[in-house]
Structure formats: C-alpha cells, structure tokens
Amino acid sequence: MSTAQADLLKDLEIVTMMAGLMEKYLVSDLLFRPMPDLSGAPPLTPGNFLLRQHRLSALQDRFLDADQRQSLAEATAQFNEDTRKRPQIFEAKANRELKNRANQWRDYLKEMEEDFVPAFYNNQVETRAIIQTLVDRFDDSPGTLDPDALELVAELDAQLRLHWQDGKFVWDEGWQPVYPRNKYWWLYGTFE
C-alpha cells in the first residue's frame, strides 16, 4: 500500500467520524472540537472535514474500494444534510475558521521570513490548503465569506510569491492530481 493510499484511508476514517459528529458540532460554541476517539486526528472543523473530503473524492476511484467509496458517499451526504439544515451556523463557523486559519498562515509566513526551515513547510502548508477548501465551498455564494479575511489571504499570497521558487510538489506525489499547479501554486516549490 502506498503512503498516499494509507493517508487516504486515515482521511476516510476521520471524515466518517467527523460527519457523525457534525450535527452536535454545529450547535456547539466550539470551533476546534477535539477528536479524542481517533488517535492523531485533527480537530473537527469545517475546513478539516472539507480538505479531506475533497482529496478523498478526487482520488476515490484510484485508491478506494467499493465499500470505502460507499462510506465516503454516506459521510459526504450526512455532512451536506447537517450543514444544509443550519446554513447560517455553518457559514459562521466557516468564517471563524477562515479568519483563524488566515491568521495562523500569516504568523507562519512571518516566522518563515525570519528563520525558514524547509521541512516544516510541507506540514504547515496544510493551513493554506484548508483556507482554499473553505473558499471553494462558498464559491457559488459570493459575499458569504468575510471580505477582510479574504483580503488578508490575498495579501499573504502576494507576500509568499515574493519569496517563492517554483519546484516539486511538496506532498506525496499520489495526491498531486487533486492539486493542479495553476490553482495550488503554493504546493509546488519552496520558500526562498
């Protein structure tokens, strides 16, 4: 089993558990809900679910068997139903996360300018990928996402481009088809 497939199977486990908790999560005040029943899982947030669901959906025919694809379809349907029932709450949580992730990304880029360690970028860039999945989720609903947070992300992208050197895909090559270079340029290269 490849690393990409093993990571996707872990993502499937995470997505399935998150979907089962989404209804209760939406009515809670927590933005980052811990997932103590699943070792190594990130906290439940809209972005953490959407990042993994996007990757799984794009690679399901390549890496998942029929039962796993069915589990993904059920988790996606449950997530969509729960968020459809409470759209304002979901949008509010997504906006809170977008602001939080944009600030995290800003802080990380500031640290990179002071003392860049290339090995850390591969892990930290997940924050930027989560931002993108949140933006993509609301692509059909302009004005839903906080304009100040979106402006900050655009400014941070411009800042990163000043120090960017195009290069290889930074994550496992098995995931590369999910992230085309023209849209996810910050996954193809390194900070200089």
Short mmCIF file of C-alpha atoms in Angstrom, two decimals:
data_model
loop_
_atom_site.label_atom_id
_atom_site.label_comp_id
_atom_site.label_asym_id
_atom_site.label_seq_id
_atom_site.Cartn_x
_atom_site.Cartn_y
_atom_site.Cartn_z
CA MET A 1 0.00 0.00 0.00
CA SER A 2 1.38 3.39 -0.96
CA THR A 3 1.78 6.23 1.51
CA ALA A 4 -0.87 8.22 -0.37
CA GLN A 5 -3.36 5.36 -0.06
CA ALA A 6 -2.59 4.79 3.63
CA ASP A 7 -3.06 8.50 4.31
CA LEU A 8 -6.34 8.49 2.39
CA LEU A 9 -7.65 5.57 4.42
CA LYS A 10 -6.87 7.53 7.58
CA ASP A 11 -8.64 10.53 5.99
CA LEU A 12 -11.67 8.32 5.33
CA GLU A 13 -11.78 7.26 8.96
CA ILE A 14 -11.54 10.92 10.03
CA VAL A 15 -14.21 12.11 7.57
CA THR A 16 -16.59 9.36 8.62
CA MET A 17 -16.21 10.20 12.30
CA MET A 18 -16.47 13.95 11.68
CA ALA A 19 -19.66 13.53 9.65
CA GLY A 20 -21.21 11.61 12.53
CA LEU A 21 -20.40 14.45 14.92
CA MET A 22 -21.31 17.36 12.62
CA GLU A 23 -24.86 17.94 13.85
CA LYS A 24 -23.78 18.28 17.50
CA TYR A 25 -20.72 20.27 16.48
CA LEU A 26 -22.78 22.86 14.64
CA VAL A 27 -24.90 23.68 17.67
CA SER A 28 -21.89 23.92 20.00
CA ASP A 29 -19.78 27.02 20.55
CA LEU A 30 -16.52 25.19 19.83
CA LEU A 31 -14.68 25.95 16.62
CA PHE A 32 -11.99 23.27 17.07
CA ARG A 33 -13.71 20.18 18.51
CA PRO A 34 -11.17 17.59 19.69
CA MET A 35 -11.50 14.07 18.31
CA PRO A 36 -10.20 12.01 21.27
CA ASP A 37 -11.64 8.73 19.97
CA LEU A 38 -9.37 8.79 16.92
CA SER A 39 -5.65 8.94 17.61
CA GLY A 40 -3.79 11.50 15.53
CA ALA A 41 -6.95 13.05 14.12
CA PRO A 42 -7.16 16.81 13.71
CA PRO A 43 -9.98 18.61 15.50
CA LEU A 44 -13.38 18.74 13.84
CA THR A 45 -13.78 21.96 11.87
CA PRO A 46 -15.48 22.69 8.55
CA GLY A 47 -12.09 23.08 6.88
CA ASN A 48 -10.59 19.90 8.29
CA PHE A 49 -13.58 17.93 7.01
CA LEU A 50 -13.66 19.64 3.60
CA LEU A 51 -9.91 19.27 2.98
CA ARG A 52 -10.06 15.52 3.49
CA GLN A 53 -13.38 15.04 1.73
CA HIS A 54 -12.06 16.92 -1.33
CA ARG A 55 -8.93 14.77 -1.50
CA LEU A 56 -10.90 11.55 -0.98
CA SER A 57 -13.49 12.43 -3.62
CA ALA A 58 -10.84 13.26 -6.18
CA LEU A 59 -8.84 10.07 -5.58
CA GLN A 60 -11.56 7.58 -4.68
CA ASP A 61 -11.50 5.70 -7.99
CA ARG A 62 -7.76 5.27 -7.74
CA PHE A 63 -7.36 4.31 -4.07
CA LEU A 64 -10.69 3.27 -2.51
CA ASP A 65 -12.60 0.04 -2.92
CA ALA A 66 -16.40 -0.07 -3.37
CA ASP A 67 -17.16 -0.25 0.37
CA GLN A 68 -14.82 2.65 1.11
CA ARG A 69 -16.37 4.74 -1.67
CA GLN A 70 -19.79 3.99 -0.16
CA SER A 71 -18.57 5.13 3.28
CA LEU A 72 -17.29 8.35 1.72
CA ALA A 73 -20.60 8.94 -0.07
CA GLU A 74 -22.55 8.41 3.16
CA ALA A 75 -20.27 10.71 5.17
CA THR A 76 -20.49 13.39 2.49
CA ALA A 77 -24.28 13.11 2.34
CA GLN A 78 -24.55 13.36 6.12
CA PHE A 79 -22.25 16.40 6.22
CA ASN A 80 -24.20 18.10 3.42
CA GLU A 81 -27.53 17.40 5.10
CA ASP A 82 -26.40 18.67 8.50
CA THR A 83 -24.90 21.85 7.05
CA ARG A 84 -27.96 22.40 4.83
CA LYS A 85 -30.22 22.30 7.91
CA ARG A 86 -28.19 25.01 9.64
CA PRO A 87 -26.68 27.14 6.89
CA GLN A 88 -26.17 30.30 8.96
CA ILE A 89 -24.41 28.39 11.74
CA PHE A 90 -22.23 26.55 9.22
CA GLU A 91 -21.33 29.81 7.46
CA ALA A 92 -20.49 31.45 10.79
CA LYS A 93 -18.20 28.57 11.77
CA ALA A 94 -16.57 28.56 8.34
CA ASN A 95 -15.94 32.31 8.65
CA ARG A 96 -14.47 31.90 12.14
CA GLU A 97 -12.20 29.19 10.84
CA LEU A 98 -11.21 31.19 7.77
CA LYS A 99 -10.16 34.13 9.98
CA ASN A 100 -8.32 31.81 12.36
CA ARG A 101 -6.51 29.96 9.53
CA ALA A 102 -5.60 33.20 7.77
CA ASN A 103 -4.04 34.48 10.99
CA GLN A 104 -2.19 31.18 11.50
CA TRP A 105 -0.87 31.37 7.94
CA ARG A 106 0.20 34.99 8.44
CA ASP A 107 2.07 34.06 11.62
CA TYR A 108 3.76 31.12 9.92
CA LEU A 109 4.86 33.22 6.93
CA LYS A 110 6.31 35.79 9.32
CA GLU A 111 8.29 33.03 11.04
CA MET A 112 9.48 31.74 7.65
CA GLU A 113 10.85 35.15 6.74
CA GLU A 114 12.86 35.15 9.97
CA ASP A 115 14.06 31.54 10.05
CA PHE A 116 12.86 29.28 7.24
CA VAL A 117 13.11 25.54 7.84
CA PRO A 118 12.11 23.76 4.59
CA ALA A 119 10.99 20.53 6.28
CA PHE A 120 8.28 22.35 8.23
CA TYR A 121 6.66 23.92 5.16
CA ASN A 122 5.23 20.59 3.95
CA ASN A 123 3.19 20.31 7.15
CA GLN A 124 2.35 23.97 7.65
CA VAL A 125 1.05 24.48 4.11
CA GLU A 126 -1.99 22.40 5.09
CA THR A 127 -3.28 25.61 6.68
CA ARG A 128 -3.27 27.29 3.25
CA ALA A 129 -4.96 24.24 1.71
CA ILE A 130 -7.71 24.39 4.33
CA ILE A 131 -8.21 28.07 3.53
CA GLN A 132 -8.63 27.15 -0.13
CA THR A 133 -11.20 24.43 0.61
CA LEU A 134 -13.24 26.90 2.66
CA VAL A 135 -13.10 29.46 -0.15
CA ASP A 136 -14.06 26.79 -2.69
CA ARG A 137 -17.03 25.64 -0.61
CA PHE A 138 -18.58 29.10 -0.84
CA ASP A 139 -17.54 29.84 -4.43
CA ASP A 140 -21.18 29.88 -5.54
CA SER A 141 -22.17 32.24 -2.71
CA PRO A 142 -20.16 35.43 -3.14
CA GLY A 143 -20.32 37.63 -0.09
CA THR A 144 -20.71 34.72 2.31
CA LEU A 145 -17.09 34.75 3.45
CA ASP A 146 -15.56 37.58 5.43
CA PRO A 147 -14.03 40.07 2.97
CA ASP A 148 -11.31 41.11 5.44
CA ALA A 149 -10.15 37.51 5.82
CA LEU A 150 -10.18 37.02 2.04
CA GLU A 151 -8.18 40.22 1.61
CA LEU A 152 -5.63 39.02 4.16
CA VAL A 153 -5.25 35.73 2.27
CA ALA A 154 -4.67 37.62 -0.99
CA GLU A 155 -2.06 39.81 0.71
CA LEU A 156 -0.34 36.73 2.16
CA ASP A 157 -0.28 35.05 -1.24
CA ALA A 158 1.34 38.15 -2.72
CA GLN A 159 3.87 38.16 0.11
CA LEU A 160 4.65 34.47 -0.40
CA ARG A 161 5.13 34.97 -4.16
CA LEU A 162 7.93 37.44 -3.39
CA HIS A 163 9.90 34.59 -1.79
CA TRP A 164 8.67 31.71 -3.94
CA GLN A 165 10.75 29.38 -6.08
CA ASP A 166 8.77 27.00 -8.31
CA GLY A 167 9.66 23.36 -7.88
CA LYS A 168 8.39 19.91 -6.97
CA PHE A 169 5.04 19.09 -5.40
CA VAL A 170 5.58 19.26 -1.62
CA TRP A 171 3.18 16.46 -0.59
CA ASP A 172 3.04 12.79 -1.57
CA GLU A 173 3.03 12.56 -5.36
CA GLY A 174 -0.07 10.31 -5.18
CA TRP A 175 -2.07 13.40 -4.17
CA GLN A 176 -0.76 15.59 -6.99
CA PRO A 177 -3.77 15.03 -9.32
CA VAL A 178 -6.00 16.65 -6.67
CA TYR A 179 -4.00 19.86 -6.62
CA PRO A 180 -3.33 21.37 -10.06
CA ARG A 181 -0.36 23.74 -10.14
CA ASN A 182 -2.29 26.70 -11.57
CA LYS A 183 -4.66 26.82 -8.58
CA TYR A 184 -2.45 25.40 -5.82
CA TRP A 185 0.84 27.00 -6.85
CA TRP A 186 1.93 27.18 -3.18
CA LEU A 187 2.19 23.36 -3.17
CA TYR A 188 4.77 23.38 -5.98
CA GLY A 189 8.08 24.74 -4.83
CA THR A 190 9.79 26.23 -1.87
CA PHE A 191 10.25 29.44 0.09
CA GLU A 192 13.47 31.32 -0.58
#
